[in-house]
PDB file of C-alpha atoms in Angstrom:
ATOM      1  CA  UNK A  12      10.293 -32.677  -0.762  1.00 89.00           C
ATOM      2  CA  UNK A  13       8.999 -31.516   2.748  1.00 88.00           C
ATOM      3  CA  UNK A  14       8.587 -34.111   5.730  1.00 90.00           C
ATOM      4  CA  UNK A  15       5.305 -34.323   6.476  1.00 90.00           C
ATOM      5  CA  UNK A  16       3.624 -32.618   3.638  1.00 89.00           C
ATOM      6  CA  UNK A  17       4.389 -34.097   0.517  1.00 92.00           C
ATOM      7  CA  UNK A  18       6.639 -37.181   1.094  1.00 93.00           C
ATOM      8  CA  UNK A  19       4.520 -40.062   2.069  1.00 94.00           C
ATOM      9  CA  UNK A  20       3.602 -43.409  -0.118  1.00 95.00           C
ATOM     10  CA  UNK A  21       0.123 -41.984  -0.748  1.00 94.00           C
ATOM     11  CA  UNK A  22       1.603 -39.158  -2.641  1.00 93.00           C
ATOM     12  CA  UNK A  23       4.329 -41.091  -4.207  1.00 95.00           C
ATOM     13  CA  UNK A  24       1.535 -43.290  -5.980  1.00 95.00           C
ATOM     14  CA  UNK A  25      -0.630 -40.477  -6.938  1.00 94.00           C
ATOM     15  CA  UNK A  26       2.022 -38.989  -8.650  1.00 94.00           C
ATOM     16  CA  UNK A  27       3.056 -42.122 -10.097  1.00 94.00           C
ATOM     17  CA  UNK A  28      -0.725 -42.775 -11.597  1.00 93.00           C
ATOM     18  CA  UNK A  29      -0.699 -39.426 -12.490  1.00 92.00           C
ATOM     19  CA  UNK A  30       2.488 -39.475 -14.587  1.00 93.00           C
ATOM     20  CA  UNK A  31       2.383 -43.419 -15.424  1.00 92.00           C
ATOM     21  CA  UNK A  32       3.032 -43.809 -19.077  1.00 90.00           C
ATOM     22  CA  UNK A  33       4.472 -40.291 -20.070  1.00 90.00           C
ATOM     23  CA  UNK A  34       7.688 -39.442 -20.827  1.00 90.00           C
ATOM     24  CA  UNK A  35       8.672 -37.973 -17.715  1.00 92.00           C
ATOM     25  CA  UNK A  36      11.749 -37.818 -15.343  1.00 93.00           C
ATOM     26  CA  UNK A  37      10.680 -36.787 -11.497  1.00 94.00           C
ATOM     27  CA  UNK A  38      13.743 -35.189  -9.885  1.00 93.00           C
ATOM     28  CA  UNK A  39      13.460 -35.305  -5.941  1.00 94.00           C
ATOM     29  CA  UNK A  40      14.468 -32.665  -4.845  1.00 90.00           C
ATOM     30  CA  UNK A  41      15.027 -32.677  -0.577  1.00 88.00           C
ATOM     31  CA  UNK A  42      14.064 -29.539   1.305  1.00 83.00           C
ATOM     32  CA  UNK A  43      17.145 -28.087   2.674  1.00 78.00           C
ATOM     33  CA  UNK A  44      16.608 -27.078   6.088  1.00 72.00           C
ATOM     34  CA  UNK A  45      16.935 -23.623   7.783  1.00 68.00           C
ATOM     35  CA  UNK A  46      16.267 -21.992  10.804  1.00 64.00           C
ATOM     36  CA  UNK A  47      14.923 -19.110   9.738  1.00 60.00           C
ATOM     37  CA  UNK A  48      11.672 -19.408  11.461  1.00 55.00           C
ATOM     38  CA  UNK A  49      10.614 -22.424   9.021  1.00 66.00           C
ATOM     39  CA  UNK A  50       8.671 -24.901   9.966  1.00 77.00           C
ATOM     40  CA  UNK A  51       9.480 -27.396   7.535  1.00 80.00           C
ATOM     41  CA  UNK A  52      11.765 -30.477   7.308  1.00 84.00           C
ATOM     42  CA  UNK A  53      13.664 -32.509   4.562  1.00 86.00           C
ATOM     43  CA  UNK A  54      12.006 -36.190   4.620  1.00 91.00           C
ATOM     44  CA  UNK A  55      14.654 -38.696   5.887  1.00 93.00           C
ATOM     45  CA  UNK A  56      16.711 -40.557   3.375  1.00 94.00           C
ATOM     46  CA  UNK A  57      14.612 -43.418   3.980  1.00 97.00           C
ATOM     47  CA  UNK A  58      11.423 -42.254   3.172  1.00 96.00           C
ATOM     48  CA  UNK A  59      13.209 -40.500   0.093  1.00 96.00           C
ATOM     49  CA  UNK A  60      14.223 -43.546  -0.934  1.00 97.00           C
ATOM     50  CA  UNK A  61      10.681 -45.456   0.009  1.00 97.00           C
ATOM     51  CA  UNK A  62       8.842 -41.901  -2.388  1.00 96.00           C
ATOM     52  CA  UNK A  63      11.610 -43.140  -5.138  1.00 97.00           C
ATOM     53  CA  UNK A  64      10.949 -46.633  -5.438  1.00 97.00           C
ATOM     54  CA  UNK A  65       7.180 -46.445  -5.529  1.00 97.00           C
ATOM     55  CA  UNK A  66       7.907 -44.416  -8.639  1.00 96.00           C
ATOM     56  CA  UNK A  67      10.360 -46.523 -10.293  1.00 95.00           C
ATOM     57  CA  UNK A  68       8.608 -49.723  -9.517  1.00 92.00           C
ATOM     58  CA  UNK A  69       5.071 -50.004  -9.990  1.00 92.00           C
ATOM     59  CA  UNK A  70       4.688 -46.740 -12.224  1.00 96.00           C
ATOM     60  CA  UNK A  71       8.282 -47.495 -14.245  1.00 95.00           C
ATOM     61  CA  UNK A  72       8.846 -43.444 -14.116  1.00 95.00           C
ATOM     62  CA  UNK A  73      12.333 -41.969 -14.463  1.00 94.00           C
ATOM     63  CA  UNK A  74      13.133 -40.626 -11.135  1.00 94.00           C
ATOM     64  CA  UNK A  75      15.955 -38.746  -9.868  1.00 94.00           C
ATOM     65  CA  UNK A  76      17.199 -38.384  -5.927  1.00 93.00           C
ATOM     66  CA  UNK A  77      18.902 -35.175  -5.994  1.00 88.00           C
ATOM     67  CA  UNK A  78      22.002 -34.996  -3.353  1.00 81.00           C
ATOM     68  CA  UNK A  79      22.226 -31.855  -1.175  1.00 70.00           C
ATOM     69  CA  UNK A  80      25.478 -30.281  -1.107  1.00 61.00           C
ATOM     70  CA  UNK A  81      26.476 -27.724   1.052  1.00 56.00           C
ATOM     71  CA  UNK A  82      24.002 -28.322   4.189  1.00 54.00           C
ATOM     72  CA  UNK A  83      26.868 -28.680   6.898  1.00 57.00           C
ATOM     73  CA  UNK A  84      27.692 -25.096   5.955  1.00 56.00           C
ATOM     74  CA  UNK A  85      24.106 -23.528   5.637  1.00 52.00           C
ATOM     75  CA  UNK A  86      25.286 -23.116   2.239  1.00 56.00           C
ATOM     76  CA  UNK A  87      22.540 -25.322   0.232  1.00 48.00           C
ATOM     77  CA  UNK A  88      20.541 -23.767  -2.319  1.00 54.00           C
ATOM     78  CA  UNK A  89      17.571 -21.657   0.077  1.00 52.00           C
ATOM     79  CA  UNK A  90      20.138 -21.526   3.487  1.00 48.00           C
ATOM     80  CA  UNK A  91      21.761 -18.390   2.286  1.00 52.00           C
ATOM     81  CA  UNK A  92      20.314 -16.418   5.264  1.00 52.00           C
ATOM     82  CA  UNK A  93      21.202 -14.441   8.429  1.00 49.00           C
ATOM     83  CA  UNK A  94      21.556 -15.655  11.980  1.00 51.00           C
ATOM     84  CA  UNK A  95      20.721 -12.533  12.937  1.00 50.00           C
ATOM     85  CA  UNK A  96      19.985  -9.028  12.090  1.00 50.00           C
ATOM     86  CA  UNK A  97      23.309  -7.102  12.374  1.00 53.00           C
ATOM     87  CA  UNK A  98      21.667  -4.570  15.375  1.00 55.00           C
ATOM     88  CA  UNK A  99      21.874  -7.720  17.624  1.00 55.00           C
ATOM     89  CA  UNK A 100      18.124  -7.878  17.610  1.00 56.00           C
ATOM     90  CA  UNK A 101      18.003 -11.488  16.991  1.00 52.00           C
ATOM     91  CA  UNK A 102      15.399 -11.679  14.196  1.00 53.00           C
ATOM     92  CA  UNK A 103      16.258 -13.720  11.239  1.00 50.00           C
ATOM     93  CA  UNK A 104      16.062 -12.621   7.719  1.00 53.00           C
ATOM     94  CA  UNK A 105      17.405 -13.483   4.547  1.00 52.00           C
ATOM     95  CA  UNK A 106      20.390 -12.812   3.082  1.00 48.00           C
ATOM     96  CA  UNK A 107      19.426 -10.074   0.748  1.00 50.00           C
ATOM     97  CA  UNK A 108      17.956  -8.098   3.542  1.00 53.00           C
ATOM     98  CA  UNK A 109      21.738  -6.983   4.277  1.00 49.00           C
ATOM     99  CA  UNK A 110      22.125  -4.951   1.030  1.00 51.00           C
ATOM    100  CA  UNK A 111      20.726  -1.278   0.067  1.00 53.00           C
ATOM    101  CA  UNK A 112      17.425  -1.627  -2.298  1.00 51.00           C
ATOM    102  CA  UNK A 113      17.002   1.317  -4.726  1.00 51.00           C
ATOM    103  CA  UNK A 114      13.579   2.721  -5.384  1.00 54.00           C
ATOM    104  CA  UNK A 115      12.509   4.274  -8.771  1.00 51.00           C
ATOM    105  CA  UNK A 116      10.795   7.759  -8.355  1.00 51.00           C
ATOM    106  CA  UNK A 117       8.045   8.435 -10.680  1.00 51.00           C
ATOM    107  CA  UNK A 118       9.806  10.702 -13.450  1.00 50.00           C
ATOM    108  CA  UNK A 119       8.057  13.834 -14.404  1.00 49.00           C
ATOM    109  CA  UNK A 120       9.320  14.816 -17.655  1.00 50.00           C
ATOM    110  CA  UNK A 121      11.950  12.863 -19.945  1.00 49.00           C
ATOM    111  CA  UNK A 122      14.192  15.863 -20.012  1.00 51.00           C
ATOM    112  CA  UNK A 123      17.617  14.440 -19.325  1.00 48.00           C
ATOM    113  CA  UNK A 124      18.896  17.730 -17.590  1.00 48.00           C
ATOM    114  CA  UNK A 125      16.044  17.259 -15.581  1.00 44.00           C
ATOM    115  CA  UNK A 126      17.272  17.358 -11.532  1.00 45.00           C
ATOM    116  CA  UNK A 127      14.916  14.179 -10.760  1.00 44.00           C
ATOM    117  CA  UNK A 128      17.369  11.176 -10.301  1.00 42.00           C
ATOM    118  CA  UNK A 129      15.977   7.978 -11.570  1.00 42.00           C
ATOM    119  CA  UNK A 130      17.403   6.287  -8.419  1.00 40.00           C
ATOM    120  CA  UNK A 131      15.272   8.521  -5.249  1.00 41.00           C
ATOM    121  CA  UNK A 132      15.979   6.884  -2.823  1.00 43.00           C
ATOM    122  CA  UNK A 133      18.356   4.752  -1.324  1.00 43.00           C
ATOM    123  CA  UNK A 134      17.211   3.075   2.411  1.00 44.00           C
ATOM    124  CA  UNK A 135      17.925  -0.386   4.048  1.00 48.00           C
ATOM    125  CA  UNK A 136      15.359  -3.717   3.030  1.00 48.00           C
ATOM    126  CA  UNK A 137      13.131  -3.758   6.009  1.00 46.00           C
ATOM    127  CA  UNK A 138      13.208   0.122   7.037  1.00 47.00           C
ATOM    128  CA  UNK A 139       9.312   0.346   5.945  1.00 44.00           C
ATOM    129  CA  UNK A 140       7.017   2.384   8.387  1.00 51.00           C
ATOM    130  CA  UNK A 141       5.423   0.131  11.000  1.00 50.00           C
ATOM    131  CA  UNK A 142       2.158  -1.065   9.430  1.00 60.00           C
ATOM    132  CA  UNK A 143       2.846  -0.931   5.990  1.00 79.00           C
ATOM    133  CA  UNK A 144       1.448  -3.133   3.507  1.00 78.00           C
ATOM    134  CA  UNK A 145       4.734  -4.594   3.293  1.00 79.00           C
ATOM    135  CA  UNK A 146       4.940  -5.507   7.337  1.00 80.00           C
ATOM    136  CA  UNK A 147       1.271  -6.568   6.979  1.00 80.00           C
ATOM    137  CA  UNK A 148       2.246  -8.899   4.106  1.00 79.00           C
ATOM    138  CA  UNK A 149       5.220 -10.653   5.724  1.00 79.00           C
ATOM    139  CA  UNK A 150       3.593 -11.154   8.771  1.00 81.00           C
ATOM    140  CA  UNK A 151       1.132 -12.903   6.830  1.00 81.00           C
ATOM    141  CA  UNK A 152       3.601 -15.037   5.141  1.00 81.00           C
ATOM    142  CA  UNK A 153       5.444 -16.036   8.270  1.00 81.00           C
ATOM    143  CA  UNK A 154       1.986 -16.825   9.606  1.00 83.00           C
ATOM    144  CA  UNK A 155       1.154 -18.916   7.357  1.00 82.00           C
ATOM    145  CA  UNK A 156       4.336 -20.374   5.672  1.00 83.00           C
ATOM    146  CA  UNK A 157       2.608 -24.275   5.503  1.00 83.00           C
ATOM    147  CA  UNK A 158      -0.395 -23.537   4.093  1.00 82.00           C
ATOM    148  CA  UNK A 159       1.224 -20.861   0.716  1.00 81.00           C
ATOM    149  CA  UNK A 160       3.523 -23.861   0.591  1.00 80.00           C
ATOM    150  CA  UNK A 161       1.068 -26.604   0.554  1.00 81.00           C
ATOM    151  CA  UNK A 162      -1.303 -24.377  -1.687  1.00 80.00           C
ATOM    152  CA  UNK A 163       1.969 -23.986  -4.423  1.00 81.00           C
ATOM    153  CA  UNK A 164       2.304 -27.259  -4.471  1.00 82.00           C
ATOM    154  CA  UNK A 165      -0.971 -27.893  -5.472  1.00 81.00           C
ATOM    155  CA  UNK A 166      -1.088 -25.699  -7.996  1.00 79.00           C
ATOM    156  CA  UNK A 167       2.005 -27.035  -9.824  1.00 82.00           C
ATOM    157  CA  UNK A 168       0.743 -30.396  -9.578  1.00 81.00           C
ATOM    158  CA  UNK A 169      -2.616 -28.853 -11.435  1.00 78.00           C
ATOM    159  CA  UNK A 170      -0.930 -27.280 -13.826  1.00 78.00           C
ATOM    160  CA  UNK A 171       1.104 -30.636 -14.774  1.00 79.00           C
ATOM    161  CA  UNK A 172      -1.719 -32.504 -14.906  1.00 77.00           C
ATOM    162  CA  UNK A 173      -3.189 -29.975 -17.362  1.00 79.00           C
ATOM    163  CA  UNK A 174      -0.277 -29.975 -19.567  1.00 76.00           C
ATOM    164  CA  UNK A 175       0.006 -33.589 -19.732  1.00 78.00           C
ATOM    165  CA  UNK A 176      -4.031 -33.551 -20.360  1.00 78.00           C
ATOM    166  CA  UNK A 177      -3.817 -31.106 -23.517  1.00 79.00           C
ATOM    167  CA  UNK A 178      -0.613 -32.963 -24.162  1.00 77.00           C
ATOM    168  CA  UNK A 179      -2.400 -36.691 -24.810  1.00 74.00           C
ATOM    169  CA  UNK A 180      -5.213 -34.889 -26.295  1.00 73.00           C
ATOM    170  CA  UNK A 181      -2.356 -33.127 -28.969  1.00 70.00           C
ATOM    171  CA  UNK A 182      -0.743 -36.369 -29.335  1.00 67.00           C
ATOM    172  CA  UNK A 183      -4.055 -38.553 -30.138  1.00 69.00           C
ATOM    173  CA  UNK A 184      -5.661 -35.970 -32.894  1.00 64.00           C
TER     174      UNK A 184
END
């Protein structure tokens, strides 16, 4: 759940009309918070609670608060990430950007003796040339972080509601 985008009583009762009368169970799930250039927010507990209990009550669904663990540490499921990048420059990246990544070369032949290596290249996350597709593409997400999340969450929400749709119409032929 994010504060602010999909936590309020509207949504809880669209959901809960959307779901009312299937066998469902609705785990909510809090956004753990980072500070890696985010800009969203777990709801508070309260309106947690208040999304819960417009699902249990007048929709009778199965619903689930799930507890965060780990949060006073930055160790929650998503916080695994860097302070800072290890030159001192500040920026903050995830947690995987520390490691080597391993590119595949393009193999010319299939002869084993063959000198090509199937591992080319070894070179830190990140190290792209400025301007790459990859920069271009980050920048893009960081840019516009709300609006990919908002835009995934709508699209899972579709797909439910297709399921369930094909679902009922299974279940009544």
């Amino acid at each position: 759940m994010l504060a602010g985008v999909n936590d309020s009583i509207e949504t809880a009762h669209i959901l809960g009309k959307l779901l009312q009368n299937r066998s469902v169970h609705v785990n909510l799930i809090p956004y753990n918070t980072t500070d890696v250039g985010a800009q969203f927010h777990s709801p508070s507990p309260e309106d947690i609670r208040a999304f819960h209990a417009v699902l249990r009550d007048p929709y009778n669904l199965k619903a689930t608060i799930r507890e965060n663990h780990g949060t006073d540490i930055d160790g929650a499921c998503g916080q695994l990430a860097l302070k800072s990048k290890p030159d001192g420059s500040g920026v903050q990246r995830d947690i995987e950007d520390l490691g080597p990544r391993r590119t595949k070369s393009p193999r010319k032949n299939k002869n084993p003796s063959s000198s090509d290596s199937e591992i080319s290249d070894v070179s830190p996350v990140g190290a792209s040339t400025a301007g790459s597709w990859l920069d271009r593409a980050n920048a893009f997400i960081d840019d516009h972080q709300q609006t990919i999340a908002l835009a995934l969450f709508s699209a899972s929400v579709a797909v439910l509601a297709i399921g369930l749709a094909r679902r009922g119409r299974a279940h009544a032929n």
